[in-house]
């Protein structure tokens, strides 16, 4: 990864502007990153992507991520809009796992389960800004031993970089002083017509996954890898997100739509980054491609949005008004010996990379 030296302006206050004040009295700053055709605004609180603008096929720029105009929205109403998730993205069943003979009890915040790191996950803390330029931001969070029930002091460093060829690259790094599960991800909700536009059901999705991890009624994986063939979960060729979302399929009932981890299948490049998904919005031509080193991706279509959240510019976020592609290890891995391990041990350095590439498809609808 190349890191551009901080500009003088960036060094003074890291280029951030005040965005709001936390109950602790700490000020949250917002950073603007721009490169190629993409401009994004990022908060040091939660590493939240508060806006991201890209042009459509006519060159009309829109903000394509759901979010809020002020900190208050993120503090009180946000279903993880735009945020970094940790220490463990997705669910851990009944908030318990056993590691090296010790059972750990986590904060339960999703019925009996632990979701997205607990009551105060990495989405709800102010990260240190290690470096900021006009196209990159380096954030660090040190999570203390016992935080939300997790063992070990975990140091997480996340770098956001915008490239000249319109990619948002996310580099994650984590180290610990005691063995602990780690599953860092990014929870941006996308609507490629522009946030606040109609639901994303017409967006076409291709997912390079031959299997997914079916769940019980509380969204905990059963442990099986189920082939997508012949099911509404088959996105190996592009399909409108909404085409089968209401099909009579038990798994869609469990998730109130798609809220499932897909098992990525494609070959990786030399760095282990593999093409995972591509989304195309037919009316505007905007496209989004995702590549990652992670073995899975949670595809979630804002099933639990219900119009009660009013976001940026007064936009009302109705059901399915955004989709998430959360690159990750599989849910509940600490309790699923057959899933790829998420356990990080002292002396190890966990790194992963996820990229979102923006483009336009010039073909008319
Ligand atoms: C999960 C959903 C959850 C949502 C919260 C997603 O990552 O898969 O089940 O409701 O986050 O916003």
PDB file of N, CA, C and O and ligand atoms in Angstrom, residues 79-80 90-91 110 115-116 187 189 219 259-260 298-300 304 324 326, ligand 1:
ATOM      1  N   UNK A  79     -28.521   2.080  12.687  1.00  0.00           N
ATOM      2  CA  UNK A  79     -28.304   0.632  12.579  1.00  0.00           C
ATOM      3  C   UNK A  79     -26.952   0.360  11.879  1.00  0.00           C
ATOM      4  O   UNK A  79     -26.910  -0.246  10.833  1.00  0.00           O
ATOM      5  N   UNK A  80     -25.891   0.898  12.465  1.00  0.00           N
ATOM      6  CA  UNK A  80     -24.513   0.688  11.982  1.00  0.00           C
ATOM      7  C   UNK A  80     -24.255   1.353  10.627  1.00  0.00           C
ATOM      8  O   UNK A  80     -23.360   0.928   9.891  1.00  0.00           O
ATOM      9  N   UNK A  90     -20.984  -9.533  13.049  1.00  0.00           N
ATOM     10  CA  UNK A  90     -22.014 -10.572  12.989  1.00  0.00           C
ATOM     11  C   UNK A  90     -22.210 -11.230  14.374  1.00  0.00           C
ATOM     12  O   UNK A  90     -21.736 -10.721  15.373  1.00  0.00           O
ATOM     13  N   UNK A  91     -22.925 -12.361  14.389  1.00  0.00           N
ATOM     14  CA  UNK A  91     -23.405 -12.894  15.669  1.00  0.00           C
ATOM     15  C   UNK A  91     -22.499 -13.965  16.258  1.00  0.00           C
ATOM     16  O   UNK A  91     -21.900 -14.753  15.526  1.00  0.00           O
ATOM     17  N   UNK A 110     -28.541  -8.746  21.013  1.00  0.00           N
ATOM     18  CA  UNK A 110     -29.409  -9.105  19.893  1.00  0.00           C
ATOM     19  C   UNK A 110     -30.184 -10.330  20.351  1.00  0.00           C
ATOM     20  O   UNK A 110     -29.775 -11.451  20.074  1.00  0.00           O
ATOM     21  N   UNK A 115     -24.045  -9.305  18.910  1.00  0.00           N
ATOM     22  CA  UNK A 115     -24.019  -8.851  17.512  1.00  0.00           C
ATOM     23  C   UNK A 115     -23.046  -7.679  17.373  1.00  0.00           C
ATOM     24  O   UNK A 115     -23.099  -6.726  18.166  1.00  0.00           O
ATOM     25  N   UNK A 116     -22.189  -7.761  16.341  1.00  0.00           N
ATOM     26  CA  UNK A 116     -21.355  -6.619  15.948  1.00  0.00           C
ATOM     27  C   UNK A 116     -20.544  -6.029  17.111  1.00  0.00           C
ATOM     28  O   UNK A 116     -20.427  -4.798  17.241  1.00  0.00           O
ATOM     29  N   UNK A 187     -19.751  -1.661   7.476  1.00  0.00           N
ATOM     30  CA  UNK A 187     -21.204  -1.848   7.410  1.00  0.00           C
ATOM     31  C   UNK A 187     -21.921  -0.764   6.597  1.00  0.00           C
ATOM     32  O   UNK A 187     -23.055  -0.403   6.903  1.00  0.00           O
ATOM     33  N   UNK A 189     -24.237   1.009   4.069  1.00  0.00           N
ATOM     34  CA  UNK A 189     -25.476   0.680   3.334  1.00  0.00           C
ATOM     35  C   UNK A 189     -25.438   1.467   2.027  1.00  0.00           C
ATOM     36  O   UNK A 189     -25.352   2.701   2.051  1.00  0.00           O
ATOM     37  N   UNK A 219     -31.012 -16.298  13.279  1.00  0.00           N
ATOM     38  CA  UNK A 219     -29.906 -15.909  12.394  1.00  0.00           C
ATOM     39  C   UNK A 219     -28.531 -16.438  12.828  1.00  0.00           C
ATOM     40  O   UNK A 219     -27.497 -15.867  12.486  1.00  0.00           O
ATOM     41  N   UNK A 259     -30.281 -11.896   4.523  1.00  0.00           N
ATOM     42  CA  UNK A 259     -29.443 -11.465   5.658  1.00  0.00           C
ATOM     43  C   UNK A 259     -28.554 -12.663   5.968  1.00  0.00           C
ATOM     44  O   UNK A 259     -28.645 -13.266   7.035  1.00  0.00           O
ATOM     45  N   UNK A 260     -27.712 -12.997   5.003  1.00  0.00           N
ATOM     46  CA  UNK A 260     -26.979 -14.266   5.036  1.00  0.00           C
ATOM     47  C   UNK A 260     -25.524 -14.088   4.632  1.00  0.00           C
ATOM     48  O   UNK A 260     -25.182 -13.213   3.833  1.00  0.00           O
ATOM     49  N   UNK A 298     -21.460 -11.008   4.176  1.00  0.00           N
ATOM     50  CA  UNK A 298     -22.844 -10.943   4.631  1.00  0.00           C
ATOM     51  C   UNK A 298     -23.575 -10.009   3.688  1.00  0.00           C
ATOM     52  O   UNK A 298     -23.223  -8.839   3.544  1.00  0.00           O
ATOM     53  N   UNK A 299     -24.582 -10.561   3.025  1.00  0.00           N
ATOM     54  CA  UNK A 299     -25.420  -9.753   2.135  1.00  0.00           C
ATOM     55  C   UNK A 299     -26.708  -9.480   2.887  1.00  0.00           C
ATOM     56  O   UNK A 299     -27.456 -10.395   3.233  1.00  0.00           O
ATOM     57  N   UNK A 300     -26.955  -8.190   3.174  1.00  0.00           N
ATOM     58  CA  UNK A 300     -28.090  -7.763   3.997  1.00  0.00           C
ATOM     59  C   UNK A 300     -28.775  -6.629   3.254  1.00  0.00           C
ATOM     60  O   UNK A 300     -28.103  -5.730   2.738  1.00  0.00           O
ATOM     61  N   UNK A 304     -34.557  -4.627   8.131  1.00  0.00           N
ATOM     62  CA  UNK A 304     -35.118  -4.129   9.390  1.00  0.00           C
ATOM     63  C   UNK A 304     -35.325  -2.616   9.368  1.00  0.00           C
ATOM     64  O   UNK A 304     -35.780  -2.040  10.348  1.00  0.00           O
ATOM     65  N   UNK A 324     -26.100  -3.995   2.149  1.00  0.00           N
ATOM     66  CA  UNK A 324     -24.745  -4.075   2.699  1.00  0.00           C
ATOM     67  C   UNK A 324     -24.069  -5.312   2.130  1.00  0.00           C
ATOM     68  O   UNK A 324     -24.708  -6.362   1.985  1.00  0.00           O
ATOM     69  N   UNK A 326     -20.929  -7.010   3.524  1.00  0.00           N
ATOM     70  CA  UNK A 326     -19.971  -6.953   4.630  1.00  0.00           C
ATOM     71  C   UNK A 326     -18.991  -8.118   4.487  1.00  0.00           C
ATOM     72  O   UNK A 326     -19.334  -9.257   4.776  1.00  0.00           O
TER      73      UNK A 326
HETATM   74  C1  LIG B   1     -26.932  -8.166  10.214  1.00  0.00           C
HETATM   75  C2  LIG B   1     -28.404  -7.969  10.434  1.00  0.00           C
HETATM   76  C3  LIG B   1     -28.588  -6.857  11.399  1.00  0.00           C
HETATM   77  C4  LIG B   1     -27.947  -5.639  10.833  1.00  0.00           C
HETATM   78  C5  LIG B   1     -28.062  -4.500  11.786  1.00  0.00           C
HETATM   79  C6  LIG B   1     -26.362  -6.907   9.671  1.00  0.00           C
HETATM   80  O1  LIG B   1     -24.993  -7.037   9.514  1.00  0.00           O
HETATM   81  O2  LIG B   1     -26.684  -9.225   9.340  1.00  0.00           O
HETATM   82  O3  LIG B   1     -29.002  -9.132  10.923  1.00  0.00           O
HETATM   83  O4  LIG B   1     -29.938  -6.617  11.656  1.00  0.00           O
HETATM   84  O5  LIG B   1     -26.588  -5.867  10.585  1.00  0.00           O
HETATM   85  O6  LIG B   1     -27.996  -3.339  11.088  1.00  0.00           O
END
